[in-house]
Amino acid sequence: MPSSTQPEVLDIAIIGSGPGGLSAGIALSKLPNVYVRIFEKASAISDLGGGISINHNGWKVLEYLGARKAVTGASTVPTVQRNAYTGEVVDPGFKHDPNDLYQARRTRRSRLQNALYAEVPKDIVHFNKKLVTLENLEEKGVRLIFADGSQTTADIVVGGDGIRSVVRQHIYPDYKINYVGSVGWRTLVPVSAISHIPDISLTVTNWWRGAGSAIYMSPVDELSNLEHMEVSCRSVNEPEVPGETVSWGKPVGNEKVLSRFQDYYPRMVEVLKQVPEGGWKEFSGYAGPFIENLTGWDKLVLIGDASHPSGGGFGSGSAFAMEDSWILARSIEYSRTISGGLADALRIYNSIRAPYYKKMFEFRETQQLSLQKSGQKSREGFNERLRELMSKDGLGGRRSSEFLEFVYGSDVEKVWKEYLEKENASRSESW
């Protein structure tokens, strides 16, 4: 039977203010009898990354968080696939119903961040707080110690602190992430700087596919108010340079980026030359093994990249993080209705999200051949390889409307209702 007593106030500390941390702040703050704080190591909300994709799953969870209306962008349907050297269109992409409210769009990362931040109670975000250490206080919770020497305690710590998560390190001290050999360079280019270049579409998303490299170019604003295009370049089999190969957005010069793509279609190279010096940020790819249990100490929990360091490839990381946050809030809320404790809430959360990420990791393993073909740097036989990749769905090639439906077509509220149905059926049988 549900408890008739009012639950004690739950003290929640969230580490990180990316999409995961901010969405956790929104979802958890809406629960009764909670005290929520977000601790961010930077001095302000970060907008590193340029553009970001939002698919059906992302739009759904943004609705549930109350942040959807402030997020606008350009449809990525269709996405045109082109030969990077000849400019040939090898796949024109598929078309969705233009009235589809949940179709994939590309927006500025800063726009998503600001939309989420606007829904977070402002007095709960604390900047310049770099987490250094967590101490298990057993029944008294967790002590958090920061780089500035300050400390605090909480009943639960939510690790939304990214792929190099400090919270994860305390749960799994031996867990390692490794460089996967790919490097990306991202920027936003003013439309006015490239509108004069022929054969460069400013209204449709394009992939320029090369041998072991690619350039993604997409509008990130509503076409009626188009100001910037995102340009994201990627190269695989890049050597690791100690001290220089890092996962965060490191500024790099134009020459470094241009050197990787000089043999591309001349008009695409001309686009790269229009990027203002200092406009590029470099991101190196890192990944780690699947994590079976996303919780620790019965009071630590991982969300977002901290929970599934997969090295990208799905283009839906922000949605994953927001879904994690929403499910965590529902798990805590539900555990209270059945007189469960914090450990029960974290068990519920893990029972839903860990299998989802396991399925994602397993799917990626099935895509190794596609990824290997897309990563071959040899120009010999490239045109044939590209046409083969674009003839079927795969992480290294085309993605039809049915591709990865369990990811892009997910509805986190439906997932939660399915859990409740199974749980209620199980409880009924036990009675």
CSV table of C-alpha atoms in Angstrom, one decimal:
chain,number,residue,atom,x,y,z
A,1,MET,CA,0.0,0.0,0.0
A,2,PRO,CA,1.3,3.5,-0.7
A,3,SER,CA,2.6,5.4,2.3
A,4,SER,CA,0.3,8.1,3.8
A,5,THR,CA,3.3,9.9,5.3
A,6,GLN,CA,5.0,12.8,3.4
A,7,PRO,CA,8.4,11.7,2.1
A,8,GLU,CA,11.5,13.4,3.4
A,9,VAL,CA,13.1,16.1,1.2
A,10,LEU,CA,15.4,14.5,-1.2
A,11,ASP,CA,18.7,16.4,-1.7
A,12,ILE,CA,19.8,16.0,-5.3
A,13,ALA,CA,23.2,17.2,-6.7
A,14,ILE,CA,23.5,17.2,-10.5
A,15,ILE,CA,27.0,17.4,-12.0
A,16,GLY,CA,27.2,19.2,-15.4
A,17,SER,CA,25.0,21.6,-17.3
A,18,GLY,CA,24.8,20.1,-20.8
A,19,PRO,CA,21.5,18.8,-22.1
A,20,GLY,CA,21.6,16.0,-19.6
A,21,GLY,CA,22.3,18.1,-16.5
A,22,LEU,CA,19.8,20.8,-17.5
A,23,SER,CA,17.1,18.4,-18.4
A,24,ALA,CA,17.7,16.6,-15.1
A,25,GLY,CA,17.3,19.9,-13.3
A,26,ILE,CA,14.0,20.5,-15.1
A,27,ALA,CA,12.5,17.0,-14.5
A,28,LEU,CA,13.7,16.5,-11.0
A,29,SER,CA,12.7,20.1,-9.8
A,30,LYS,CA,9.1,19.3,-10.7
A,31,LEU,CA,8.9,16.6,-8.1
A,32,PRO,CA,7.5,17.4,-4.7
A,33,ASN,CA,9.8,17.4,-1.7
A,34,VAL,CA,13.1,17.7,-3.5
A,35,TYR,CA,16.1,20.1,-3.2
A,36,VAL,CA,17.9,20.3,-6.5
A,37,ARG,CA,21.3,21.9,-7.3
A,38,ILE,CA,23.3,21.8,-10.5
A,39,PHE,CA,27.1,22.2,-10.3
A,40,GLU,CA,28.9,23.2,-13.5
A,41,LYS,CA,32.7,23.6,-13.7
A,42,ALA,CA,32.5,26.3,-16.4
A,43,SER,CA,31.7,29.9,-15.7
A,44,ALA,CA,28.6,29.9,-17.9
A,45,ILE,CA,26.3,27.6,-20.0
A,46,SER,CA,28.4,26.2,-22.9
A,47,ASP,CA,27.4,26.3,-26.5
A,48,LEU,CA,30.3,24.3,-27.9
A,49,GLY,CA,29.5,22.0,-30.8
A,50,GLY,CA,27.9,24.2,-33.4
A,51,GLY,CA,24.8,22.2,-34.6
A,52,ILE,CA,22.8,19.4,-33.0
A,53,SER,CA,20.2,17.0,-34.4
A,54,ILE,CA,16.8,16.5,-32.9
A,55,ASN,CA,14.7,13.5,-34.1
A,56,HIS,CA,11.3,12.2,-33.1
A,57,ASN,CA,12.7,10.9,-29.8
A,58,GLY,CA,14.2,14.3,-29.0
A,59,TRP,CA,11.1,16.3,-29.8
A,60,LYS,CA,9.0,14.0,-27.7
A,61,VAL,CA,11.1,14.4,-24.5
A,62,LEU,CA,11.4,18.2,-25.1
A,63,GLU,CA,7.6,18.3,-25.1
A,64,TYR,CA,7.5,16.5,-21.7
A,65,LEU,CA,10.2,18.9,-20.3
A,66,GLY,CA,8.2,21.9,-21.5
A,67,ALA,CA,11.1,23.2,-23.6
A,68,ARG,CA,10.0,22.3,-27.2
A,69,LYS,CA,8.6,25.7,-28.4
A,70,ALA,CA,11.8,27.5,-28.0
A,71,VAL,CA,13.8,25.1,-30.1
A,72,THR,CA,13.6,25.9,-33.9
A,73,GLY,CA,15.8,24.7,-36.8
A,74,ALA,CA,15.9,23.4,-40.3
A,75,SER,CA,14.5,20.1,-41.4
A,76,THR,CA,17.1,17.6,-42.4
A,77,VAL,CA,14.7,15.7,-44.6
A,78,PRO,CA,15.8,15.0,-47.2
A,79,THR,CA,19.5,14.6,-46.5
A,80,VAL,CA,21.4,14.4,-49.8
A,81,GLN,CA,24.4,12.2,-50.1
A,82,ARG,CA,27.1,13.4,-52.5
A,83,ASN,CA,30.5,12.1,-53.8
A,84,ALA,CA,33.0,14.4,-52.1
A,85,TYR,CA,35.3,14.5,-55.1
A,86,THR,CA,32.9,14.9,-58.0
A,87,GLY,CA,29.9,16.5,-56.4
A,88,GLU,CA,27.7,13.7,-57.8
A,89,VAL,CA,24.5,13.1,-55.9
A,90,VAL,CA,24.6,9.4,-55.1
A,91,ASP,CA,21.4,9.4,-53.0
A,92,PRO,CA,18.8,12.2,-53.0
A,93,GLY,CA,17.5,11.2,-49.6
A,94,PHE,CA,13.9,10.3,-48.6
A,95,LYS,CA,11.1,12.6,-47.9
A,96,HIS,CA,8.8,12.8,-44.9
A,97,ASP,CA,5.4,14.2,-44.6
A,98,PRO,CA,5.9,18.0,-44.4
A,99,ASN,CA,3.2,18.1,-41.7
A,100,ASP,CA,5.1,15.7,-39.5
A,101,LEU,CA,5.6,17.6,-36.2
A,102,TYR,CA,8.4,15.3,-35.1
A,103,GLN,CA,10.6,15.1,-38.2
A,104,ALA,CA,14.3,15.4,-37.8
A,105,ARG,CA,15.7,18.9,-37.6
A,106,ARG,CA,19.1,20.5,-37.2
A,107,THR,CA,19.5,23.4,-34.8
A,108,ARG,CA,22.2,25.3,-33.0
A,109,ARG,CA,23.4,23.7,-29.8
A,110,SER,CA,23.2,27.0,-28.1
A,111,ARG,CA,19.5,27.2,-29.0
A,112,LEU,CA,18.8,23.9,-27.3
A,113,GLN,CA,20.9,24.8,-24.3
A,114,ASN,CA,19.1,28.1,-23.9
A,115,ALA,CA,15.7,26.5,-24.2
A,116,LEU,CA,16.5,24.0,-21.5
A,117,TYR,CA,18.2,26.6,-19.3
A,118,ALA,CA,15.1,28.8,-19.5
A,119,GLU,CA,13.1,26.0,-17.8
A,120,VAL,CA,15.5,25.5,-15.0
A,121,PRO,CA,14.9,27.3,-11.7
A,122,LYS,CA,17.8,29.9,-11.9
A,123,ASP,CA,18.8,29.7,-8.3
A,124,ILE,CA,19.8,26.0,-8.5
A,125,VAL,CA,22.7,26.4,-11.0
A,126,HIS,CA,26.1,27.0,-9.5
A,127,PHE,CA,29.0,27.8,-11.9
A,128,ASN,CA,32.8,27.5,-11.4
A,129,LYS,CA,32.2,24.3,-9.4
A,130,LYS,CA,34.5,21.6,-10.8
A,131,LEU,CA,33.9,18.3,-9.0
A,132,VAL,CA,37.1,16.6,-7.8
A,133,THR,CA,36.1,13.9,-5.2
A,134,LEU,CA,33.0,12.1,-4.0
A,135,GLU,CA,32.9,10.4,-0.6
A,136,ASN,CA,30.4,7.7,0.4
A,137,LEU,CA,28.9,8.8,3.8
A,138,GLU,CA,26.8,5.6,3.8
A,139,GLU,CA,23.3,6.4,5.3
A,140,LYS,CA,24.2,10.1,5.4
A,141,GLY,CA,24.6,10.4,1.6
A,142,VAL,CA,27.5,11.7,-0.4
A,143,ARG,CA,30.1,14.4,0.2
A,144,LEU,CA,31.1,16.4,-2.9
A,145,ILE,CA,34.4,18.2,-2.9
A,146,PHE,CA,35.2,20.8,-5.5
A,147,ALA,CA,38.4,22.2,-7.0
A,148,ASP,CA,37.9,25.5,-5.2
A,149,GLY,CA,38.0,23.7,-1.8
A,150,SER,CA,34.3,24.0,-1.1
A,151,GLN,CA,32.2,21.0,-0.3
A,152,THR,CA,28.6,20.0,0.2
A,153,THR,CA,26.5,16.9,0.8
A,154,ALA,CA,23.6,15.3,-1.1
A,155,ASP,CA,21.4,12.3,-0.9
A,156,ILE,CA,21.9,11.5,-4.6
A,157,VAL,CA,24.5,12.6,-7.2
A,158,VAL,CA,23.4,12.6,-10.8
A,159,GLY,CA,26.4,12.3,-13.2
A,160,GLY,CA,25.7,14.4,-16.2
A,161,ASP,CA,29.3,15.3,-16.6
A,162,GLY,CA,30.0,13.8,-20.0
A,163,ILE,CA,32.3,11.2,-21.5
A,164,ARG,CA,35.1,11.9,-19.0
A,165,SER,CA,32.7,11.7,-16.1
A,166,VAL,CA,34.1,12.2,-12.6
A,167,VAL,CA,31.0,10.5,-11.1
A,168,ARG,CA,31.5,7.4,-13.3
A,169,GLN,CA,35.2,7.3,-12.2
A,170,HIS,CA,34.0,6.9,-8.6
A,171,ILE,CA,31.6,4.1,-9.5
A,172,TYR,CA,34.1,2.3,-11.8
A,173,PRO,CA,37.7,3.4,-11.0
A,174,ASP,CA,39.2,1.1,-13.6
A,175,TYR,CA,36.8,2.1,-16.4
A,176,LYS,CA,38.7,3.4,-19.4
A,177,ILE,CA,37.7,5.3,-22.5
A,178,ASN,CA,39.9,5.0,-25.6
A,179,TYR,CA,40.6,7.1,-28.7
A,180,VAL,CA,38.7,5.6,-31.6
A,181,GLY,CA,40.8,7.2,-34.4
A,182,SER,CA,38.3,9.8,-35.6
A,183,VAL,CA,38.6,13.6,-35.4
A,184,GLY,CA,35.8,16.1,-36.1
A,185,TRP,CA,36.1,19.8,-36.8
A,186,ARG,CA,32.9,21.9,-36.4
A,187,THR,CA,31.9,25.5,-37.1
A,188,LEU,CA,29.0,27.7,-38.0
A,189,VAL,CA,29.4,29.8,-41.2
A,190,PRO,CA,27.4,32.9,-42.0
A,191,VAL,CA,25.2,32.3,-45.1
A,192,SER,CA,26.3,35.6,-46.4
A,193,ALA,CA,29.9,34.3,-46.6
A,194,ILE,CA,29.1,31.4,-48.9
A,195,SER,CA,25.9,32.3,-50.8
A,196,HIS,CA,28.0,33.3,-53.8
A,197,ILE,CA,29.4,29.8,-54.3
A,198,PRO,CA,27.6,27.8,-57.1
A,199,ASP,CA,26.3,24.3,-56.5
A,200,ILE,CA,26.3,24.6,-52.7
A,201,SER,CA,22.8,24.1,-51.3
A,202,LEU,CA,21.9,26.4,-48.5
A,203,THR,CA,18.4,25.0,-47.9
A,204,VAL,CA,19.0,21.2,-47.8
A,205,THR,CA,21.3,19.1,-45.6
A,206,ASN,CA,24.2,17.4,-47.5
A,207,TRP,CA,26.7,14.8,-46.7
A,208,TRP,CA,29.9,15.0,-48.8
A,209,ARG,CA,31.3,11.5,-48.6
A,210,GLY,CA,35.0,10.9,-49.1
A,211,ALA,CA,37.5,8.1,-48.6
A,212,GLY,CA,37.9,7.9,-44.9
A,213,SER,CA,36.5,11.4,-44.4
A,214,ALA,CA,33.2,13.3,-44.8
A,215,ILE,CA,31.8,16.8,-44.5
A,216,TYR,CA,28.3,17.4,-43.2
A,217,MET,CA,26.7,20.7,-44.1
A,218,SER,CA,23.3,21.8,-42.9
A,219,PRO,CA,21.2,24.9,-42.2
A,220,VAL,CA,20.6,25.3,-38.5
A,221,ASP,CA,17.9,28.0,-38.6
A,222,GLU,CA,14.4,28.1,-39.9
A,223,LEU,CA,14.7,28.7,-43.7
A,224,SER,CA,12.6,31.9,-43.4
A,225,ASN,CA,15.3,33.3,-41.1
A,226,LEU,CA,18.4,31.5,-42.3
A,227,GLU,CA,21.6,33.1,-41.0
A,228,HIS,CA,24.1,30.3,-40.5
A,229,MET,CA,25.1,26.9,-42.0
A,230,GLU,CA,26.8,24.3,-39.9
A,231,VAL,CA,29.9,22.7,-41.4
A,232,SER,CA,31.2,19.6,-39.7
A,233,CYS,CA,34.2,17.8,-41.1
A,234,ARG,CA,35.4,14.3,-40.0
A,235,SER,CA,38.5,12.2,-40.7
A,236,VAL,CA,39.1,8.7,-39.5
A,237,ASN,CA,42.4,6.9,-38.9
A,238,GLU,CA,43.9,10.1,-37.4
A,239,PRO,CA,47.0,9.4,-35.3
A,240,GLU,CA,46.7,10.0,-31.6
A,241,VAL,CA,49.0,12.9,-30.4
A,242,PRO,CA,49.6,12.8,-26.7
A,243,GLY,CA,48.5,16.0,-25.0
A,244,GLU,CA,46.8,17.2,-28.2
A,245,THR,CA,44.1,14.6,-28.9
A,246,VAL,CA,41.3,15.7,-26.7
A,247,SER,CA,37.5,15.1,-26.6
A,248,TRP,CA,36.5,18.7,-25.9
A,249,GLY,CA,36.3,21.5,-28.5
A,250,LYS,CA,39.9,22.6,-29.0
A,251,PRO,CA,40.4,25.7,-31.2
A,252,VAL,CA,42.4,24.9,-34.4
A,253,GLY,CA,43.6,26.9,-37.3
A,254,ASN,CA,42.1,26.8,-40.8
A,255,GLU,CA,45.2,25.3,-42.3
A,256,LYS,CA,44.9,22.1,-40.3
A,257,VAL,CA,41.3,21.5,-41.5
A,258,LEU,CA,42.0,22.5,-45.1
A,259,SER,CA,44.9,20.1,-45.3
A,260,ARG,CA,42.6,17.1,-44.8
A,261,PHE,CA,40.1,18.1,-47.5
A,262,GLN,CA,42.1,19.8,-50.3
A,263,ASP,CA,41.2,17.1,-52.8
A,264,TYR,CA,37.4,17.5,-52.3
A,265,TYR,CA,35.1,19.1,-54.9
A,266,PRO,CA,36.5,22.6,-55.5
A,267,ARG,CA,33.4,24.4,-54.5
A,268,MET,CA,33.2,22.6,-51.2
A,269,VAL,CA,36.9,23.5,-50.6
A,270,GLU,CA,35.9,27.1,-51.3
A,271,VAL,CA,33.3,26.9,-48.5
A,272,LEU,CA,36.0,25.8,-46.0
A,273,LYS,CA,38.1,28.7,-47.0
A,274,GLN,CA,35.3,31.1,-46.0
A,275,VAL,CA,35.5,30.0,-42.3
A,276,PRO,CA,37.0,32.9,-40.3
A,277,GLU,CA,40.4,32.1,-38.8
A,278,GLY,CA,39.8,30.7,-35.3
A,279,GLY,CA,36.3,29.5,-36.1
A,280,TRP,CA,37.0,25.8,-36.0
A,281,LYS,CA,36.7,23.6,-32.9
A,282,GLU,CA,38.3,20.1,-32.9
A,283,PHE,CA,36.7,17.1,-31.2
A,284,SER,CA,38.4,13.7,-31.0
A,285,GLY,CA,36.3,10.6,-30.7
A,286,TYR,CA,36.5,8.5,-27.6
A,287,ALA,CA,34.5,5.4,-26.5
A,288,GLY,CA,34.4,2.8,-23.8
A,289,PRO,CA,32.7,-0.5,-23.2
A,290,PHE,CA,29.0,-1.0,-22.3
A,291,ILE,CA,28.1,-0.3,-18.7
A,292,GLU,CA,25.8,-2.9,-17.2
A,293,ASN,CA,24.9,-0.9,-14.1
A,294,LEU,CA,24.4,2.9,-14.5
A,295,THR,CA,24.2,3.4,-10.7
A,296,GLY,CA,26.6,3.0,-7.7
A,297,TRP,CA,26.6,3.2,-3.9
A,298,ASP,CA,22.7,3.2,-4.1
A,299,LYS,CA,23.0,7.0,-4.5
A,300,LEU,CA,25.1,7.7,-7.7
A,301,VAL,CA,23.5,7.6,-11.1
A,302,LEU,CA,24.9,8.2,-14.6
A,303,ILE,CA,23.0,10.0,-17.4
A,304,GLY,CA,24.0,11.1,-21.0
A,305,ASP,CA,27.5,10.5,-22.3
A,306,ALA,CA,28.6,9.5,-18.8
A,307,SER,CA,26.3,6.4,-19.0
A,308,HIS,CA,27.1,5.3,-22.6
A,309,PRO,CA,30.5,6.4,-24.0
A,310,SER,CA,29.8,5.0,-27.4
A,311,GLY,CA,31.9,7.4,-29.5
A,312,GLY,CA,29.0,8.9,-31.3
A,313,GLY,CA,27.6,7.6,-34.6
A,314,PHE,CA,23.9,7.8,-33.7
A,315,GLY,CA,23.6,11.6,-33.8
A,316,SER,CA,21.1,11.6,-30.9
A,317,GLY,CA,23.2,12.1,-27.8
A,318,SER,CA,21.2,15.1,-26.5
A,319,ALA,CA,18.0,13.1,-26.8
A,320,PHE,CA,19.5,10.2,-25.0
A,321,ALA,CA,20.6,12.4,-22.1
A,322,MET,CA,17.1,14.1,-21.9
A,323,GLU,CA,15.4,10.7,-21.9
A,324,ASP,CA,17.7,9.5,-19.1
A,325,SER,CA,16.7,12.5,-17.0
A,326,TRP,CA,13.0,12.1,-17.6
A,327,ILE,CA,13.1,8.4,-16.8
A,328,LEU,CA,15.1,9.1,-13.6
A,329,ALA,CA,12.5,11.6,-12.4
A,330,ARG,CA,9.7,9.1,-13.1
A,331,SER,CA,11.6,6.4,-11.3
A,332,ILE,CA,12.0,8.5,-8.2
A,333,GLU,CA,8.4,9.6,-8.3
A,334,TYR,CA,7.1,6.1,-8.7
A,335,SER,CA,9.3,4.6,-6.0
A,336,ARG,CA,7.8,7.0,-3.5
A,337,THR,CA,4.2,5.9,-4.4
A,338,ILE,CA,5.1,2.3,-3.5
A,339,SER,CA,7.0,3.2,-0.4
A,340,GLY,CA,10.3,2.4,-2.1
A,341,GLY,CA,13.6,4.0,-1.2
A,342,LEU,CA,16.3,5.7,-3.3
A,343,ALA,CA,17.9,2.3,-4.1
A,344,ASP,CA,14.6,1.1,-5.6
A,345,ALA,CA,14.3,4.2,-7.8
A,346,LEU,CA,17.8,3.7,-9.2
A,347,ARG,CA,17.1,0.0,-9.8
A,348,ILE,CA,14.0,1.0,-11.8
A,349,TYR,CA,16.0,3.6,-13.8
A,350,ASN,CA,18.8,1.1,-14.6
A,351,SER,CA,16.3,-1.6,-15.6
A,352,ILE,CA,14.9,0.7,-18.3
A,353,ARG,CA,18.0,2.6,-19.6
A,354,ALA,CA,20.8,0.0,-19.4
A,355,PRO,CA,19.0,-2.5,-21.7
A,356,TYR,CA,18.3,0.3,-24.2
A,357,TYR,CA,22.0,1.2,-24.3
A,358,LYS,CA,23.0,-2.5,-24.5
A,359,LYS,CA,20.8,-2.8,-27.6
A,360,MET,CA,22.5,0.3,-29.1
A,361,PHE,CA,26.0,-1.1,-28.4
A,362,GLU,CA,25.1,-4.5,-29.9
A,363,PHE,CA,23.7,-2.8,-33.0
A,364,ARG,CA,26.8,-0.9,-33.4
A,365,GLU,CA,28.8,-4.1,-33.4
A,366,THR,CA,26.7,-5.4,-36.3
A,367,GLN,CA,27.6,-2.3,-38.3
A,368,GLN,CA,31.4,-2.8,-38.2
A,369,LEU,CA,31.5,-3.8,-41.9
A,370,SER,CA,29.6,-0.7,-43.0
A,371,LEU,CA,31.8,1.5,-40.8
A,372,GLN,CA,35.0,-0.1,-42.0
A,373,LYS,CA,34.0,0.5,-45.7
A,374,SER,CA,33.2,4.1,-44.9
A,375,GLY,CA,36.5,4.5,-43.1
A,376,GLN,CA,38.7,3.2,-45.9
A,377,LYS,CA,41.1,6.0,-47.0
A,378,SER,CA,42.1,4.4,-50.4
A,379,ARG,CA,40.7,6.2,-53.4
A,380,GLU,CA,40.9,3.0,-55.4
A,381,GLY,CA,37.4,1.7,-55.9
A,382,PHE,CA,36.0,4.5,-53.9
A,383,ASN,CA,33.1,5.3,-56.3
A,384,GLU,CA,31.9,1.7,-56.2
A,385,ARG,CA,32.2,1.5,-52.4
A,386,LEU,CA,30.2,4.7,-52.0
A,387,ARG,CA,27.4,3.5,-54.2
A,388,GLU,CA,27.3,0.2,-52.3
A,389,LEU,CA,27.1,2.1,-49.0
A,390,MET,CA,24.3,4.3,-50.2
A,391,SER,CA,22.3,1.4,-51.5
A,392,LYS,CA,21.3,0.2,-48.1
A,393,ASP,CA,20.9,1.4,-44.5
A,394,GLY,CA,23.9,1.5,-42.2
A,395,LEU,CA,25.8,3.7,-39.8
A,396,GLY,CA,28.4,4.2,-42.4
A,397,GLY,CA,25.9,5.2,-45.1
A,398,ARG,CA,22.3,5.9,-45.9
A,399,ARG,CA,19.7,6.1,-43.2
A,400,SER,CA,16.1,5.6,-44.3
A,401,SER,CA,13.0,6.6,-42.3
A,402,GLU,CA,12.8,3.0,-40.9
A,403,PHE,CA,16.5,2.9,-39.9
A,404,LEU,CA,17.1,2.6,-36.2
A,405,GLU,CA,13.4,3.0,-35.3
A,406,PHE,CA,14.1,1.9,-31.8
A,407,VAL,CA,16.4,5.0,-31.4
A,408,TYR,CA,15.0,7.8,-33.5
A,409,GLY,CA,11.3,6.7,-33.2
A,410,SER,CA,11.4,6.2,-29.5
A,411,ASP,CA,8.8,7.9,-27.2
A,412,VAL,CA,10.1,7.9,-23.6
A,413,GLU,CA,6.6,8.3,-22.2
A,414,LYS,CA,5.4,5.2,-24.0
A,415,VAL,CA,8.5,3.4,-22.7
A,416,TRP,CA,7.6,4.4,-19.1
A,417,LYS,CA,4.0,3.3,-19.5
A,418,GLU,CA,5.1,-0.1,-20.8
A,419,TYR,CA,7.3,-0.4,-17.7
A,420,LEU,CA,4.4,0.4,-15.4
A,421,GLU,CA,2.1,-2.1,-17.1
A,422,LYS,CA,4.7,-4.9,-16.6
A,423,GLU,CA,5.3,-3.8,-13.0
A,424,ASN,CA,1.6,-3.6,-12.1
A,425,ALA,CA,1.0,-7.0,-13.7
A,426,SER,CA,3.9,-8.5,-11.8
A,427,ARG,CA,2.6,-7.0,-8.5
A,428,SER,CA,-0.9,-8.3,-9.1
A,429,GLU,CA,0.4,-11.8,-9.6
A,430,SER,CA,2.4,-11.6,-6.4
A,431,TRP,CA,-0.7,-10.6,-4.5
